[in-house]
PDB file of C-alpha atoms in Angstrom:
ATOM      1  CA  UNK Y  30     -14.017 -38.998 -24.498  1.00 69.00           C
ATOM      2  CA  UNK Y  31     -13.407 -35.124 -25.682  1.00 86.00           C
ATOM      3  CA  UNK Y  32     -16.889 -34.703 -23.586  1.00 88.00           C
ATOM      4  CA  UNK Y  33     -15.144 -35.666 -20.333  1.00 87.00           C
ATOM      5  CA  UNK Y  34     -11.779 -33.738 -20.998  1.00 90.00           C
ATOM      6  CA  UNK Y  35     -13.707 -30.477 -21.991  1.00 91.00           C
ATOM      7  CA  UNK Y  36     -16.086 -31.147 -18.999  1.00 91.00           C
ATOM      8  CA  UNK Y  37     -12.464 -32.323 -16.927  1.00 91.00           C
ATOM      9  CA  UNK Y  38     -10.657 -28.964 -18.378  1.00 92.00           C
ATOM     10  CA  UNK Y  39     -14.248 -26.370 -17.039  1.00 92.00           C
ATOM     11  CA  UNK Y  40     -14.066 -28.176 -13.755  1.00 94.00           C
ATOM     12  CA  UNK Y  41     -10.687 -27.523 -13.197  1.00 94.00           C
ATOM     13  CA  UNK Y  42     -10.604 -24.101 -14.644  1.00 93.00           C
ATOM     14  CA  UNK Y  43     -13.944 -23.206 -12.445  1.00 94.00           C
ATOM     15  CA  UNK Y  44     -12.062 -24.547  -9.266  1.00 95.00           C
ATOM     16  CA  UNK Y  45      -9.017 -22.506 -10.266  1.00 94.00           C
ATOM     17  CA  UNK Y  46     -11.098 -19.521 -10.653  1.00 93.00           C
ATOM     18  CA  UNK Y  47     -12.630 -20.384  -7.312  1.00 94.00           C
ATOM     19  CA  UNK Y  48      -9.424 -21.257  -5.365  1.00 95.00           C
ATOM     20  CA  UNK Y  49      -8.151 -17.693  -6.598  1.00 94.00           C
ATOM     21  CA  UNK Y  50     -11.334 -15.431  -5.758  1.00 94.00           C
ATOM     22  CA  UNK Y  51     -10.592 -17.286  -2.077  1.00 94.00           C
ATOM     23  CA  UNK Y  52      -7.134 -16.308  -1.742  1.00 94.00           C
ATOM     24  CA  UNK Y  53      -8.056 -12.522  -2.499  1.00 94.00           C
ATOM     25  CA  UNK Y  54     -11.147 -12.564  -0.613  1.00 95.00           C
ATOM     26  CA  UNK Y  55      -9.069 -13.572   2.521  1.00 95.00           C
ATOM     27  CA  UNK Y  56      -6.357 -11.123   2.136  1.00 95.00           C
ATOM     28  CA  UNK Y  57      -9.276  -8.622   2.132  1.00 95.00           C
ATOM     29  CA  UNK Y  58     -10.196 -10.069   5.516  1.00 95.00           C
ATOM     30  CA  UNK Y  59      -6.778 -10.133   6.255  1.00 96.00           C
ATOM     31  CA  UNK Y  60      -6.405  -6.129   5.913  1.00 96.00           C
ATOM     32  CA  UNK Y  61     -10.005  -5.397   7.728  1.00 95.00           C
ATOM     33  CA  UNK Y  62      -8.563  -6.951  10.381  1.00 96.00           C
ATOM     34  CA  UNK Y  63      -5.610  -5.398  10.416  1.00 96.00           C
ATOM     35  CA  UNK Y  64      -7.117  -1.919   9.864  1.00 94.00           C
ATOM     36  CA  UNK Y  65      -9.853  -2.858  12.785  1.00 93.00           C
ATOM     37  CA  UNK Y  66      -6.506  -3.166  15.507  1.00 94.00           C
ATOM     38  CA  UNK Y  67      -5.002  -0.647  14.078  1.00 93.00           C
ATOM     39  CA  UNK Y  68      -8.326   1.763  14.142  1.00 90.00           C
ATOM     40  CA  UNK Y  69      -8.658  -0.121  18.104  1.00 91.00           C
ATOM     41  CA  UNK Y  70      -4.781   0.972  18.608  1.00 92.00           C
ATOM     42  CA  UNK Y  71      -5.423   4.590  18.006  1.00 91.00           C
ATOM     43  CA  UNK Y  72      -8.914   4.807  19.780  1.00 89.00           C
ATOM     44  CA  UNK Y  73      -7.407   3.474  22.922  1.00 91.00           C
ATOM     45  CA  UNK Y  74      -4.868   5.753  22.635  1.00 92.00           C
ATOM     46  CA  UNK Y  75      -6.711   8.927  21.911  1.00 90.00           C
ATOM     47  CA  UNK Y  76      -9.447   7.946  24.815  1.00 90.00           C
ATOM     48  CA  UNK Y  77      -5.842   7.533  27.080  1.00 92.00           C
ATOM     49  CA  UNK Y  78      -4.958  11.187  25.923  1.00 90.00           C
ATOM     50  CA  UNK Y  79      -8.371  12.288  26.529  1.00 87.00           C
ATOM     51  CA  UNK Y  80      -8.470  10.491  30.269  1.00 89.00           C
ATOM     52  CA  UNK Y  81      -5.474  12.637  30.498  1.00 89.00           C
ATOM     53  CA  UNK Y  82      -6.653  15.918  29.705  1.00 86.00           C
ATOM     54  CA  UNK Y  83      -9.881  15.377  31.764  1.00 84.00           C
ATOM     55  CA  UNK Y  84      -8.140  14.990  34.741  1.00 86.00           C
ATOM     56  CA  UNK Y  85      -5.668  17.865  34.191  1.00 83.00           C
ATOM     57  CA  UNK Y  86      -8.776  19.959  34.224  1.00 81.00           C
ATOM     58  CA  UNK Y  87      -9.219  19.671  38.061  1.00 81.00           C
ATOM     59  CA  UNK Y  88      -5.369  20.484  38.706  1.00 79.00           C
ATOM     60  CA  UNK Y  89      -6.180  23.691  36.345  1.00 79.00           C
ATOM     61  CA  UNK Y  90      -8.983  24.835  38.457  1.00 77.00           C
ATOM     62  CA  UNK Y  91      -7.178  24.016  41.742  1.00 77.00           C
ATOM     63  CA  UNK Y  92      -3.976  25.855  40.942  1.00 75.00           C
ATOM     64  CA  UNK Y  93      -4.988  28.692  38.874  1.00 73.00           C
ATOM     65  CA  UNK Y  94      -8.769  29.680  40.245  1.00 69.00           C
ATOM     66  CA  UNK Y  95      -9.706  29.443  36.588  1.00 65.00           C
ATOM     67  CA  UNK Y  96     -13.768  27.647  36.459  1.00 66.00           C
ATOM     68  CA  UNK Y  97     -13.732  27.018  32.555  1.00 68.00           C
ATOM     69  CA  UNK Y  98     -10.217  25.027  32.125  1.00 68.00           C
ATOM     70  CA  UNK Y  99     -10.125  22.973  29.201  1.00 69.00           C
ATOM     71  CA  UNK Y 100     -13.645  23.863  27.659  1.00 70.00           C
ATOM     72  CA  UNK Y 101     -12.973  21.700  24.568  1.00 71.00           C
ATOM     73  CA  UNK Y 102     -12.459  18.354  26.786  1.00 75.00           C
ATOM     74  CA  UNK Y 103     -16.040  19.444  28.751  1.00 71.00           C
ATOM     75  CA  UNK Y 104     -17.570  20.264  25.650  1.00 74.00           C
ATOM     76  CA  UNK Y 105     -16.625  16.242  23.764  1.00 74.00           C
ATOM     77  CA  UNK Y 106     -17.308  14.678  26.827  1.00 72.00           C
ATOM     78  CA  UNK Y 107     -20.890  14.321  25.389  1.00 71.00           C
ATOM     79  CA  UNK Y 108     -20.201  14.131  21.425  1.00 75.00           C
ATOM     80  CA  UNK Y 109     -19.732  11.105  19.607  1.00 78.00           C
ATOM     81  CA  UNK Y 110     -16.754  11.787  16.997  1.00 77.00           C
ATOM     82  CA  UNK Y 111     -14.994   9.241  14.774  1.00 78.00           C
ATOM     83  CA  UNK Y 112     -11.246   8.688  15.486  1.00 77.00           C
ATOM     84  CA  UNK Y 113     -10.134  11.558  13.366  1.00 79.00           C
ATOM     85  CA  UNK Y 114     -11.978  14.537  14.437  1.00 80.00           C
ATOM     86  CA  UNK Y 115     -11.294  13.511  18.571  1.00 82.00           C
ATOM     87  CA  UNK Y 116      -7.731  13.658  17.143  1.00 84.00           C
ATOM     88  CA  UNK Y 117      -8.316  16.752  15.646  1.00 82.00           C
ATOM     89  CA  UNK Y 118     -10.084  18.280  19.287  1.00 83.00           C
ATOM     90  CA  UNK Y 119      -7.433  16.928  21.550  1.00 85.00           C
ATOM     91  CA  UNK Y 120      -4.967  18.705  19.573  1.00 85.00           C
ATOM     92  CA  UNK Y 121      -6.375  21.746  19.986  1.00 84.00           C
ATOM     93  CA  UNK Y 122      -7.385  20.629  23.603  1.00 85.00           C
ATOM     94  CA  UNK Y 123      -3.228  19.808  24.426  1.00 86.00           C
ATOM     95  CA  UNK Y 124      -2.449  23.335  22.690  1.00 85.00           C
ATOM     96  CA  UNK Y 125      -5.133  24.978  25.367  1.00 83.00           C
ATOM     97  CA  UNK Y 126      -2.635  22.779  28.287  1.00 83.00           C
ATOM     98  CA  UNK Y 127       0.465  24.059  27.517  1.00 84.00           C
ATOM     99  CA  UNK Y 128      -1.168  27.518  26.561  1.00 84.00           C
ATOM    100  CA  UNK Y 129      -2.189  27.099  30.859  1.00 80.00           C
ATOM    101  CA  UNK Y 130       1.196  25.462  31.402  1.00 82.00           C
ATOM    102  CA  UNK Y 131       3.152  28.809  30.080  1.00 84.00           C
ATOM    103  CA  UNK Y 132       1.083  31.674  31.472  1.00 81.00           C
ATOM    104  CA  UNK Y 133       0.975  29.864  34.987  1.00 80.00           C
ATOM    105  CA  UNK Y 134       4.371  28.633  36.382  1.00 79.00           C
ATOM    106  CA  UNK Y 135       2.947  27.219  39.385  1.00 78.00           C
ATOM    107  CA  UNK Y 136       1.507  24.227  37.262  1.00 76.00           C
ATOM    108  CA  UNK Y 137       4.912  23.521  36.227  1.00 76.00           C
ATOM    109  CA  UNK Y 138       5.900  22.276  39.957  1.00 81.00           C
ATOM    110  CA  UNK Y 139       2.537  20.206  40.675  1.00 82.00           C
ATOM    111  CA  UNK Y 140       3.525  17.052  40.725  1.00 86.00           C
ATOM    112  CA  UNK Y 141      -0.265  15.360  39.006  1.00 85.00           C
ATOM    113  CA  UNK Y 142       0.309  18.124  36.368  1.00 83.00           C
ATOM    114  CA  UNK Y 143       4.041  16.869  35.092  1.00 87.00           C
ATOM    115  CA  UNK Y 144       2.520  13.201  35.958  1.00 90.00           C
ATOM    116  CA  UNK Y 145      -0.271  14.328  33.018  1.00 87.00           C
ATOM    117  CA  UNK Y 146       2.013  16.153  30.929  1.00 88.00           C
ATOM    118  CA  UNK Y 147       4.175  13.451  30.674  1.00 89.00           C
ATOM    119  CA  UNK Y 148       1.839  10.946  30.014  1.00 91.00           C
ATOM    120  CA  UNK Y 149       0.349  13.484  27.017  1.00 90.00           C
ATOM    121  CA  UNK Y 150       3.898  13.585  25.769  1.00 89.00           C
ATOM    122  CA  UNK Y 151       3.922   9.377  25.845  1.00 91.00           C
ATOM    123  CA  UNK Y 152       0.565   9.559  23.822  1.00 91.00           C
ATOM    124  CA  UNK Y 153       2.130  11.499  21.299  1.00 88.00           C
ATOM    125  CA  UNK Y 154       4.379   9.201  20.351  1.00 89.00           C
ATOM    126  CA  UNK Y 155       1.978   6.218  20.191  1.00 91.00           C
ATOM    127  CA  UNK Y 156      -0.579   8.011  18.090  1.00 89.00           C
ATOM    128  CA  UNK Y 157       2.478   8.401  15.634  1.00 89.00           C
ATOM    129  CA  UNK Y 158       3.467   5.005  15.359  1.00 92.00           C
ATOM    130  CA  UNK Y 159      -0.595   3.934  15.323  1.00 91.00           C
ATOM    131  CA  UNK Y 160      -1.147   6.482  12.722  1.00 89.00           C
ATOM    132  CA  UNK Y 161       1.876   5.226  10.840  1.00 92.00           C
ATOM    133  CA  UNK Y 162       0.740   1.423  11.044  1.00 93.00           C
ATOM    134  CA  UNK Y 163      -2.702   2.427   9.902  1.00 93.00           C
ATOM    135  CA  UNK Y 164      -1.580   4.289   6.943  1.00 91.00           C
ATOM    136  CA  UNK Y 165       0.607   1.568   6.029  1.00 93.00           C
ATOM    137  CA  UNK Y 166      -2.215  -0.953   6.230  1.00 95.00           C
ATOM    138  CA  UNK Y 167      -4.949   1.463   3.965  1.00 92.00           C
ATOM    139  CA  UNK Y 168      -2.081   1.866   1.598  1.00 91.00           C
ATOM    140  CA  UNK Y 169      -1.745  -1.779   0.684  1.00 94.00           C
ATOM    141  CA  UNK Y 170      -5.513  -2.119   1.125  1.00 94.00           C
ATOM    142  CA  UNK Y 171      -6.534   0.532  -1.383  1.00 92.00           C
ATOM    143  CA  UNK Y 172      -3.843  -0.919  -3.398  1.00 93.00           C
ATOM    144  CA  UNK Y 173      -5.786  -4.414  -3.238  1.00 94.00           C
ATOM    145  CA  UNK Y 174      -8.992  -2.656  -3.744  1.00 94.00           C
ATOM    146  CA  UNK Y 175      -7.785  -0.840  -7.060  1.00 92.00           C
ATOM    147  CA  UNK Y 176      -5.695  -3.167  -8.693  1.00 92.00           C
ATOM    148  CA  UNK Y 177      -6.323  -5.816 -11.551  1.00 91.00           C
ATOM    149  CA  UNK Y 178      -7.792  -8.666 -10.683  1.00 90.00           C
ATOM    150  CA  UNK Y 179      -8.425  -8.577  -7.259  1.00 90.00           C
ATOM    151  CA  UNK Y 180     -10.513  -5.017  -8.033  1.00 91.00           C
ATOM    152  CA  UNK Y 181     -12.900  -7.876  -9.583  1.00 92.00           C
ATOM    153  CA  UNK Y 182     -12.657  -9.328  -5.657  1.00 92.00           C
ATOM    154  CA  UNK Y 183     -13.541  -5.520  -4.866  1.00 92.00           C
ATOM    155  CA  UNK Y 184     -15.998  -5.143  -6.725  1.00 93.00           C
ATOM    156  CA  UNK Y 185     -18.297  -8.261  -6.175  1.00 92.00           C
ATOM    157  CA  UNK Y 186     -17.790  -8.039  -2.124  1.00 91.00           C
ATOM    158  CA  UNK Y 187     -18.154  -4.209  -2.388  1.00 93.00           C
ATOM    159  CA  UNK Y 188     -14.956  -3.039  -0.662  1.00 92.00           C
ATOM    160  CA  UNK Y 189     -13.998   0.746  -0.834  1.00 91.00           C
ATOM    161  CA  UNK Y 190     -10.706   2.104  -0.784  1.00 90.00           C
ATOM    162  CA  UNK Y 191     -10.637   3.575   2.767  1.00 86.00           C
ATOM    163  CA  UNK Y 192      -9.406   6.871   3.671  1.00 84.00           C
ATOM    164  CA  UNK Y 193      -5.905   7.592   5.416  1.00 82.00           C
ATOM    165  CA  UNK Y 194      -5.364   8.605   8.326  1.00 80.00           C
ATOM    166  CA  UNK Y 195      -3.959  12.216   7.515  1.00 69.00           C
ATOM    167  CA  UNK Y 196      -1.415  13.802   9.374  1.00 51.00           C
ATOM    168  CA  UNK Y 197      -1.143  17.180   7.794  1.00 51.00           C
ATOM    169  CA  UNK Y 198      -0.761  19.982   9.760  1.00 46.00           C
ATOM    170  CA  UNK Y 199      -3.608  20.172  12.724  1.00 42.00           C
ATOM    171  CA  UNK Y 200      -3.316  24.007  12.831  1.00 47.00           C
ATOM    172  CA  UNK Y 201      -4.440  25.148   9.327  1.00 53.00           C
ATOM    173  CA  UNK Y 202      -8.400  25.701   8.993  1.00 59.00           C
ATOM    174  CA  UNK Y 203      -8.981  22.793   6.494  1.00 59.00           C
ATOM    175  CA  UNK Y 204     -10.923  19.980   8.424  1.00 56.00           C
ATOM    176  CA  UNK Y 205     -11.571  18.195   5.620  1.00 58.00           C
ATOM    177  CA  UNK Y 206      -8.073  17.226   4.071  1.00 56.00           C
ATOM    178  CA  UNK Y 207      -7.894  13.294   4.639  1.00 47.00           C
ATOM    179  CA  UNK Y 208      -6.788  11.412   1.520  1.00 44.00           C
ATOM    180  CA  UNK Y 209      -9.214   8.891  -0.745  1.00 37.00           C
TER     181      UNK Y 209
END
């Protein structure tokens, strides 16, 4: 009889053990997937801002005689970049737009430039929010990832904390200042 309740008392502790290790593993899935939209958010908005900017290059040249508008957006149309450096580029690629937009007047009044210029100004504001919603997500991920017990979870499934997505300021010379 203590045989069976010992053997009882394993089984139930082993299905405990098992039933836990589940519930973590699943909010792990839970947060890739979540951090997988929100990565998706801010690559279709940053390909949205690029569109943009590619197509402002043809009002440049029309308005201002200028052949090498917008070399940046030329120059990634042919790179492969994760999310974080094509943020980085388009920055400096929307700071080269409204360098054009102040030294030439006449791009002020074309109508497809202000369409374009508005719609860079609409981008902005989503890559916030997506950047926002991402770090919010890695934040309770790398939590997850480096907290007792579900670090154990970590661990056996090999999960890294993820990086952040950083929004320091895009002007200084450091390239490499996301978070761990």
């Amino acid at each position: 009889m203590n045989a069976f309740i010992y053997s009882l008392l394993v089984c139930i502790a082993l299905c405990l053990i098992l039933i836990w290790y589940i519930n973590i593993y699943n909010r792990y899935q839970n947060y890739i997937i979540r951090i997988n939209e929100a990565e998706a958010n801010i690559d279709s908005t940053l390909r949205k801002r690029f569109d943009l900017l590619n197509k402002s290059i043809g009002i440049i040249k029309a308005n201002i005689k200028k052949e090498n508008a917008l070399d940046i957006i030329v120059k990634l149309r042919s790179k492969k970049l994760t999310n974080f450096e094509l943020d980085r580029k388009l920055y400096d690629a929307i700071n080269e737009f409204n360098k054009y937009k102040e030294d030439f007047p006449d791009l002020k009044t074309n109508e497809g430039f202000m369409k374009i210029e508005l719609g860079i100004n609409e981008t902005e504001a989503e890559v916030v929010a997506s950047r926002k919603y991402y770090n919010d997500i890695i934040t309770d991920y790398n939590k997850l990832v480096r907290t007792f017990p579900s670090n154990v979870v970590a661990k056996i499934s090999k999960y890294k904390p993820r990086p952040y997505f950083d929004g320091k300021n895009m002007d200084d010379d450091i390239v490499n200042d996301f978070k761990l």
